[in-house]
Amino acid sequence: MNGSFDRDAAISGKAVDLYDAFTHDHHDRRTLLRQMTALAGSAAAAEALIGGIAASPAAAAKVAPDDPRLQADRWSGTIAGKPAAAYVVSPRKGAKRRGTVIVIHENRGLTPHIQDVARRVALEGFDAAAVDFLAPQGGTPADEDAARALIGTADYDLVIAQAIGFAERYRTRRGGTGKVGTVGFCWGGGLVNRLAAAGGAAFAGGVSYYGPAPAPSEAAKVRMPLLLHYAERDARVAATGEPWVAALKAAGRPVEAFTYPGVDHAFSNDTSAQRYDAAAAAQAWARTAAFLHRHLDV
């Protein structure tokens, strides 16, 4: 019995590694299917493995888009001289003055899941803006492979400029606390780390979920407090995250970092059956909400 469980766990872990290599490195679906078939033993079993790991667009939202407690809308305009767009959500009741949280998507763009995360943020008592960083390229496409391809060609200087532009827009708006934070996942978590070094006074705090880190030499430039969530089984991100955390601490920068045992990259994404870990996700979210209130409330 234990031997069978160990073999299944080993296959599952290897499958996640292969899928991560596909989504973050080579982007070749034929290669992915060939590798998964060799691992699983058949094309049908390979497709089942991929289906369990990949985020499901059909997965139910935790917070309904028409939840009566929230006011949700779309915003579009121009920031940093290029098209910009966001899904914006506010609680209908609660504090009259609220901080704003910029929610930064994964490498698939502004998906329904990230919009759901923005609604969860709003239910914590913040105004939330889930920015579509593919807006300058026409917006997030429905096809996730196409979205990943667009992310790979994005102008990173423009991405940072638009993120800071959104932060300034909300930081100076009437009715807010004057404080803007950010929370990002995977690609978005990496952007949070970069904004910590490049964002200056625009952000009051940032939360990165399993985001790749910049060079440790960038740590001295960081001005905003950081909360960093890592997955124990995520060797790719850990290779950059561990020296990043060490450099931040050595530079005396305000940082909290947690590694969640026994979980994979994207453990907080409840639309991925294979990756999602409810206990770790709940603990990370509780820490995230407390951190944001600590740094964004009046």
PDB file of C-alpha atoms in Angstrom, residues 57-255:
ATOM      1  CA  PRO A  57     -11.347  27.974 -16.307  1.00  0.00           C
ATOM      2  CA  ALA A  58     -14.589  26.205 -15.405  1.00  0.00           C
ATOM      3  CA  ALA A  59     -13.778  25.952 -11.699  1.00  0.00           C
ATOM      4  CA  ALA A  60     -16.346  27.584  -9.467  1.00  0.00           C
ATOM      5  CA  ALA A  61     -15.517  30.995  -8.019  1.00  0.00           C
ATOM      6  CA  LYS A  62     -15.234  31.281  -4.251  1.00  0.00           C
ATOM      7  CA  VAL A  63     -16.976  34.658  -4.423  1.00  0.00           C
ATOM      8  CA  ALA A  64     -19.700  35.039  -7.046  1.00  0.00           C
ATOM      9  CA  PRO A  65     -19.217  37.851  -9.596  1.00  0.00           C
ATOM     10  CA  ASP A  66     -22.616  39.265  -8.590  1.00  0.00           C
ATOM     11  CA  ASP A  67     -22.084  38.945  -4.833  1.00  0.00           C
ATOM     12  CA  PRO A  68     -24.392  41.620  -3.323  1.00  0.00           C
ATOM     13  CA  ARG A  69     -21.748  42.634  -0.795  1.00  0.00           C
ATOM     14  CA  LEU A  70     -19.535  43.967  -3.587  1.00  0.00           C
ATOM     15  CA  GLN A  71     -19.508  46.544  -6.346  1.00  0.00           C
ATOM     16  CA  ALA A  72     -17.524  45.310  -9.358  1.00  0.00           C
ATOM     17  CA  ASP A  73     -16.734  47.124 -12.576  1.00  0.00           C
ATOM     18  CA  ARG A  74     -14.231  47.393 -15.411  1.00  0.00           C
ATOM     19  CA  TRP A  75     -11.904  50.329 -15.933  1.00  0.00           C
ATOM     20  CA  SER A  76     -10.003  51.139 -19.082  1.00  0.00           C
ATOM     21  CA  GLY A  77      -7.895  54.114 -20.090  1.00  0.00           C
ATOM     22  CA  THR A  78      -4.291  55.052 -20.691  1.00  0.00           C
ATOM     23  CA  ILE A  79      -1.373  54.744 -18.279  1.00  0.00           C
ATOM     24  CA  ALA A  80       2.264  55.374 -19.203  1.00  0.00           C
ATOM     25  CA  GLY A  81       1.085  56.299 -22.680  1.00  0.00           C
ATOM     26  CA  LYS A  82      -0.381  52.860 -23.458  1.00  0.00           C
ATOM     27  CA  PRO A  83      -3.779  51.155 -23.102  1.00  0.00           C
ATOM     28  CA  ALA A  84      -4.488  50.040 -19.561  1.00  0.00           C
ATOM     29  CA  ALA A  85      -7.320  48.041 -18.020  1.00  0.00           C
ATOM     30  CA  ALA A  86      -8.388  46.609 -14.675  1.00  0.00           C
ATOM     31  CA  TYR A  87     -11.192  44.730 -12.969  1.00  0.00           C
ATOM     32  CA  VAL A  88     -12.050  46.855  -9.925  1.00  0.00           C
ATOM     33  CA  VAL A  89     -14.009  45.734  -6.862  1.00  0.00           C
ATOM     34  CA  SER A  90     -15.089  47.514  -3.687  1.00  0.00           C
ATOM     35  CA  PRO A  91     -17.074  46.436  -0.627  1.00  0.00           C
ATOM     36  CA  ARG A  92     -20.499  48.101  -0.426  1.00  0.00           C
ATOM     37  CA  LYS A  93     -20.224  48.463   3.347  1.00  0.00           C
ATOM     38  CA  GLY A  94     -17.443  48.945   5.847  1.00  0.00           C
ATOM     39  CA  ALA A  95     -14.863  51.629   6.428  1.00  0.00           C
ATOM     40  CA  LYS A  96     -15.429  54.857   4.530  1.00  0.00           C
ATOM     41  CA  ARG A  97     -11.701  55.166   3.871  1.00  0.00           C
ATOM     42  CA  ARG A  98     -10.036  52.077   2.511  1.00  0.00           C
ATOM     43  CA  GLY A  99      -6.612  51.131   1.258  1.00  0.00           C
ATOM     44  CA  THR A 100      -6.291  49.763  -2.269  1.00  0.00           C
ATOM     45  CA  VAL A 101      -4.715  46.468  -3.286  1.00  0.00           C
ATOM     46  CA  ILE A 102      -3.332  45.996  -6.799  1.00  0.00           C
ATOM     47  CA  VAL A 103      -3.833  42.309  -7.648  1.00  0.00           C
ATOM     48  CA  ILE A 104      -1.263  41.005 -10.137  1.00  0.00           C
ATOM     49  CA  HIS A 105      -2.057  37.980 -12.243  1.00  0.00           C
ATOM     50  CA  GLU A 106      -0.085  34.874 -13.162  1.00  0.00           C
ATOM     51  CA  ASN A 107       1.446  34.381 -16.589  1.00  0.00           C
ATOM     52  CA  ARG A 108      -1.998  33.578 -18.017  1.00  0.00           C
ATOM     53  CA  GLY A 109      -3.194  37.157 -17.671  1.00  0.00           C
ATOM     54  CA  LEU A 110      -6.362  38.478 -16.067  1.00  0.00           C
ATOM     55  CA  THR A 111      -8.259  35.199 -15.759  1.00  0.00           C
ATOM     56  CA  PRO A 112     -11.587  34.580 -13.995  1.00  0.00           C
ATOM     57  CA  HIS A 113      -9.598  33.117 -11.092  1.00  0.00           C
ATOM     58  CA  ILE A 114      -7.636  36.347 -10.572  1.00  0.00           C
ATOM     59  CA  GLN A 115     -10.887  38.316 -10.746  1.00  0.00           C
ATOM     60  CA  ASP A 116     -12.185  35.988  -8.030  1.00  0.00           C
ATOM     61  CA  VAL A 117      -9.087  36.736  -5.944  1.00  0.00           C
ATOM     62  CA  ALA A 118      -9.814  40.461  -6.330  1.00  0.00           C
ATOM     63  CA  ARG A 119     -13.303  39.875  -4.940  1.00  0.00           C
ATOM     64  CA  ARG A 120     -11.804  38.002  -1.985  1.00  0.00           C
ATOM     65  CA  VAL A 121      -9.510  40.961  -1.352  1.00  0.00           C
ATOM     66  CA  ALA A 122     -12.499  43.309  -1.408  1.00  0.00           C
ATOM     67  CA  LEU A 123     -14.328  41.160   1.136  1.00  0.00           C
ATOM     68  CA  GLU A 124     -11.334  41.678   3.441  1.00  0.00           C
ATOM     69  CA  GLY A 125     -12.223  45.388   3.459  1.00  0.00           C
ATOM     70  CA  PHE A 126     -10.066  46.837   0.678  1.00  0.00           C
ATOM     71  CA  ASP A 127     -10.656  48.330  -2.721  1.00  0.00           C
ATOM     72  CA  ALA A 128      -9.107  45.921  -5.227  1.00  0.00           C
ATOM     73  CA  ALA A 129      -7.850  46.486  -8.747  1.00  0.00           C
ATOM     74  CA  ALA A 130      -6.857  43.404 -10.734  1.00  0.00           C
ATOM     75  CA  VAL A 131      -4.788  44.900 -13.532  1.00  0.00           C
ATOM     76  CA  ASP A 132      -4.598  43.342 -16.991  1.00  0.00           C
ATOM     77  CA  PHE A 133      -0.927  43.747 -17.841  1.00  0.00           C
ATOM     78  CA  LEU A 134      -1.647  42.414 -21.326  1.00  0.00           C
ATOM     79  CA  ALA A 135      -3.874  45.417 -22.103  1.00  0.00           C
ATOM     80  CA  PRO A 136      -1.124  47.134 -24.170  1.00  0.00           C
ATOM     81  CA  GLN A 137      -1.079  43.989 -26.347  1.00  0.00           C
ATOM     82  CA  GLY A 138      -4.830  43.869 -26.824  1.00  0.00           C
ATOM     83  CA  GLY A 139      -5.868  42.342 -23.497  1.00  0.00           C
ATOM     84  CA  THR A 140      -5.841  38.847 -22.040  1.00  0.00           C
ATOM     85  CA  PRO A 141      -6.892  36.268 -24.658  1.00  0.00           C
ATOM     86  CA  ALA A 142      -9.168  33.364 -23.764  1.00  0.00           C
ATOM     87  CA  ASP A 143      -6.520  30.835 -24.787  1.00  0.00           C
ATOM     88  CA  GLU A 144      -4.028  30.398 -21.936  1.00  0.00           C
ATOM     89  CA  ASP A 145      -1.185  29.304 -24.197  1.00  0.00           C
ATOM     90  CA  ALA A 146      -1.655  32.502 -26.210  1.00  0.00           C
ATOM     91  CA  ALA A 147      -1.651  34.525 -22.990  1.00  0.00           C
ATOM     92  CA  ARG A 148       1.620  32.936 -21.880  1.00  0.00           C
ATOM     93  CA  ALA A 149       3.145  33.729 -25.266  1.00  0.00           C
ATOM     94  CA  LEU A 150       2.098  37.377 -24.917  1.00  0.00           C
ATOM     95  CA  ILE A 151       3.521  37.593 -21.404  1.00  0.00           C
ATOM     96  CA  GLY A 152       6.834  36.454 -22.834  1.00  0.00           C
ATOM     97  CA  THR A 153       6.904  39.416 -25.223  1.00  0.00           C
ATOM     98  CA  ALA A 154       5.665  42.073 -22.790  1.00  0.00           C
ATOM     99  CA  ASP A 155       7.710  45.257 -22.379  1.00  0.00           C
ATOM    100  CA  TYR A 156       8.824  44.857 -18.769  1.00  0.00           C
ATOM    101  CA  ASP A 157       9.679  48.524 -18.346  1.00  0.00           C
ATOM    102  CA  LEU A 158       6.124  49.342 -19.442  1.00  0.00           C
ATOM    103  CA  VAL A 159       4.693  46.731 -17.075  1.00  0.00           C
ATOM    104  CA  ILE A 160       6.504  48.343 -14.140  1.00  0.00           C
ATOM    105  CA  ALA A 161       5.525  51.848 -15.266  1.00  0.00           C
ATOM    106  CA  GLN A 162       1.860  50.856 -15.502  1.00  0.00           C
ATOM    107  CA  ALA A 163       1.917  49.154 -12.104  1.00  0.00           C
ATOM    108  CA  ILE A 164       3.362  52.287 -10.533  1.00  0.00           C
ATOM    109  CA  GLY A 165       0.887  54.409 -12.493  1.00  0.00           C
ATOM    110  CA  PHE A 166      -2.058  52.425 -11.129  1.00  0.00           C
ATOM    111  CA  ALA A 167      -0.646  52.732  -7.620  1.00  0.00           C
ATOM    112  CA  GLU A 168      -0.300  56.506  -7.922  1.00  0.00           C
ATOM    113  CA  ARG A 169      -3.817  56.749  -9.327  1.00  0.00           C
ATOM    114  CA  TYR A 170      -5.278  55.011  -6.286  1.00  0.00           C
ATOM    115  CA  ARG A 171      -2.874  56.509  -3.755  1.00  0.00           C
ATOM    116  CA  THR A 172      -4.052  60.034  -4.568  1.00  0.00           C
ATOM    117  CA  ARG A 173      -7.755  59.337  -5.026  1.00  0.00           C
ATOM    118  CA  ARG A 174     -10.338  60.926  -2.769  1.00  0.00           C
ATOM    119  CA  GLY A 175     -11.828  58.661  -0.129  1.00  0.00           C
ATOM    120  CA  GLY A 176      -8.865  56.334   0.203  1.00  0.00           C
ATOM    121  CA  THR A 177      -6.310  55.986   2.963  1.00  0.00           C
ATOM    122  CA  GLY A 178      -3.540  57.151   0.646  1.00  0.00           C
ATOM    123  CA  LYS A 179      -1.979  53.691   0.903  1.00  0.00           C
ATOM    124  CA  VAL A 180      -1.690  51.108  -1.856  1.00  0.00           C
ATOM    125  CA  GLY A 181      -0.448  47.569  -1.522  1.00  0.00           C
ATOM    126  CA  THR A 182      -0.008  44.782  -3.996  1.00  0.00           C
ATOM    127  CA  VAL A 183      -0.397  41.018  -4.056  1.00  0.00           C
ATOM    128  CA  GLY A 184       0.849  38.885  -6.929  1.00  0.00           C
ATOM    129  CA  PHE A 185       0.943  35.223  -7.882  1.00  0.00           C
ATOM    130  CA  CYS A 186       3.693  33.395  -9.783  1.00  0.00           C
ATOM    131  CA  TRP A 187       4.591  35.857 -12.603  1.00  0.00           C
ATOM    132  CA  GLY A 188       2.744  38.475 -10.563  1.00  0.00           C
ATOM    133  CA  GLY A 189       4.674  37.486  -7.445  1.00  0.00           C
ATOM    134  CA  GLY A 190       7.876  38.084  -9.356  1.00  0.00           C
ATOM    135  CA  LEU A 191       6.571  41.506 -10.373  1.00  0.00           C
ATOM    136  CA  VAL A 192       5.837  42.339  -6.719  1.00  0.00           C
ATOM    137  CA  ASN A 193       9.489  41.661  -5.931  1.00  0.00           C
ATOM    138  CA  ARG A 194      10.623  43.924  -8.766  1.00  0.00           C
ATOM    139  CA  LEU A 195       8.206  46.665  -7.769  1.00  0.00           C
ATOM    140  CA  ALA A 196       9.615  46.543  -4.257  1.00  0.00           C
ATOM    141  CA  ALA A 197      12.918  47.683  -5.728  1.00  0.00           C
ATOM    142  CA  ALA A 198      11.521  49.996  -8.427  1.00  0.00           C
ATOM    143  CA  GLY A 199       8.286  51.349  -6.941  1.00  0.00           C
ATOM    144  CA  GLY A 200       9.695  53.876  -4.500  1.00  0.00           C
ATOM    145  CA  ALA A 201       6.970  55.431  -2.336  1.00  0.00           C
ATOM    146  CA  ALA A 202       4.096  54.246  -4.536  1.00  0.00           C
ATOM    147  CA  PHE A 203       3.435  51.109  -2.493  1.00  0.00           C
ATOM    148  CA  ALA A 204       2.970  50.678   1.248  1.00  0.00           C
ATOM    149  CA  GLY A 205       3.515  46.916   1.157  1.00  0.00           C
ATOM    150  CA  GLY A 206       3.677  43.908  -1.135  1.00  0.00           C
ATOM    151  CA  VAL A 207       2.768  40.230  -0.932  1.00  0.00           C
ATOM    152  CA  SER A 208       4.409  37.753  -3.295  1.00  0.00           C
ATOM    153  CA  TYR A 209       3.106  34.228  -3.749  1.00  0.00           C
ATOM    154  CA  TYR A 210       5.844  31.927  -5.117  1.00  0.00           C
ATOM    155  CA  GLY A 211       7.304  34.707  -7.244  1.00  0.00           C
ATOM    156  CA  PRO A 212      10.772  34.493  -8.797  1.00  0.00           C
ATOM    157  CA  ALA A 213      13.122  37.028  -7.241  1.00  0.00           C
ATOM    158  CA  PRO A 214      15.474  39.575  -8.790  1.00  0.00           C
ATOM    159  CA  ALA A 215      19.216  39.560  -8.182  1.00  0.00           C
ATOM    160  CA  PRO A 216      20.120  39.820  -4.481  1.00  0.00           C
ATOM    161  CA  SER A 217      21.960  43.053  -5.282  1.00  0.00           C
ATOM    162  CA  GLU A 218      18.546  44.694  -5.790  1.00  0.00           C
ATOM    163  CA  ALA A 219      17.637  44.184  -2.123  1.00  0.00           C
ATOM    164  CA  ALA A 220      19.244  47.457  -1.043  1.00  0.00           C
ATOM    165  CA  LYS A 221      16.772  49.355  -3.258  1.00  0.00           C
ATOM    166  CA  VAL A 222      13.686  47.926  -1.549  1.00  0.00           C
ATOM    167  CA  ARG A 223      11.598  50.443   0.381  1.00  0.00           C
ATOM    168  CA  MET A 224       8.283  48.708   1.027  1.00  0.00           C
ATOM    169  CA  PRO A 225       7.627  45.874   3.517  1.00  0.00           C
ATOM    170  CA  LEU A 226       7.341  42.448   1.902  1.00  0.00           C
ATOM    171  CA  LEU A 227       5.499  39.243   2.770  1.00  0.00           C
ATOM    172  CA  LEU A 228       6.817  36.303   0.730  1.00  0.00           C
ATOM    173  CA  HIS A 229       5.090  32.917   0.405  1.00  0.00           C
ATOM    174  CA  TYR A 230       7.051  29.925  -0.917  1.00  0.00           C
ATOM    175  CA  ALA A 231       6.298  26.264  -1.607  1.00  0.00           C
ATOM    176  CA  GLU A 232       8.693  23.620  -0.302  1.00  0.00           C
ATOM    177  CA  ARG A 233       8.533  21.594  -3.535  1.00  0.00           C
ATOM    178  CA  ASP A 234       9.076  24.610  -5.791  1.00  0.00           C
ATOM    179  CA  ALA A 235      12.803  24.251  -6.481  1.00  0.00           C
ATOM    180  CA  ARG A 236      12.719  26.642  -9.454  1.00  0.00           C
ATOM    181  CA  VAL A 237      11.515  29.609  -7.401  1.00  0.00           C
ATOM    182  CA  ALA A 238      13.428  28.605  -4.272  1.00  0.00           C
ATOM    183  CA  ALA A 239      16.679  28.921  -6.230  1.00  0.00           C
ATOM    184  CA  THR A 240      16.019  32.670  -6.491  1.00  0.00           C
ATOM    185  CA  GLY A 241      13.909  33.173  -3.374  1.00  0.00           C
ATOM    186  CA  GLU A 242      16.365  31.934  -0.768  1.00  0.00           C
ATOM    187  CA  PRO A 243      19.186  34.334  -1.718  1.00  0.00           C
ATOM    188  CA  TRP A 244      16.626  37.142  -2.127  1.00  0.00           C
ATOM    189  CA  VAL A 245      15.311  36.703   1.415  1.00  0.00           C
ATOM    190  CA  ALA A 246      18.843  36.457   2.792  1.00  0.00           C
ATOM    191  CA  ALA A 247      19.850  39.654   0.972  1.00  0.00           C
ATOM    192  CA  LEU A 248      16.774  41.533   2.208  1.00  0.00           C
ATOM    193  CA  LYS A 249      17.505  40.556   5.799  1.00  0.00           C
ATOM    194  CA  ALA A 250      21.179  41.421   5.432  1.00  0.00           C
ATOM    195  CA  ALA A 251      20.187  44.855   4.084  1.00  0.00           C
ATOM    196  CA  GLY A 252      17.857  45.406   7.034  1.00  0.00           C
ATOM    197  CA  ARG A 253      14.740  45.524   4.847  1.00  0.00           C
ATOM    198  CA  PRO A 254      11.339  44.663   6.361  1.00  0.00           C
ATOM    199  CA  VAL A 255      10.520  41.157   5.144  1.00  0.00           C
TER     200      VAL A 255
END
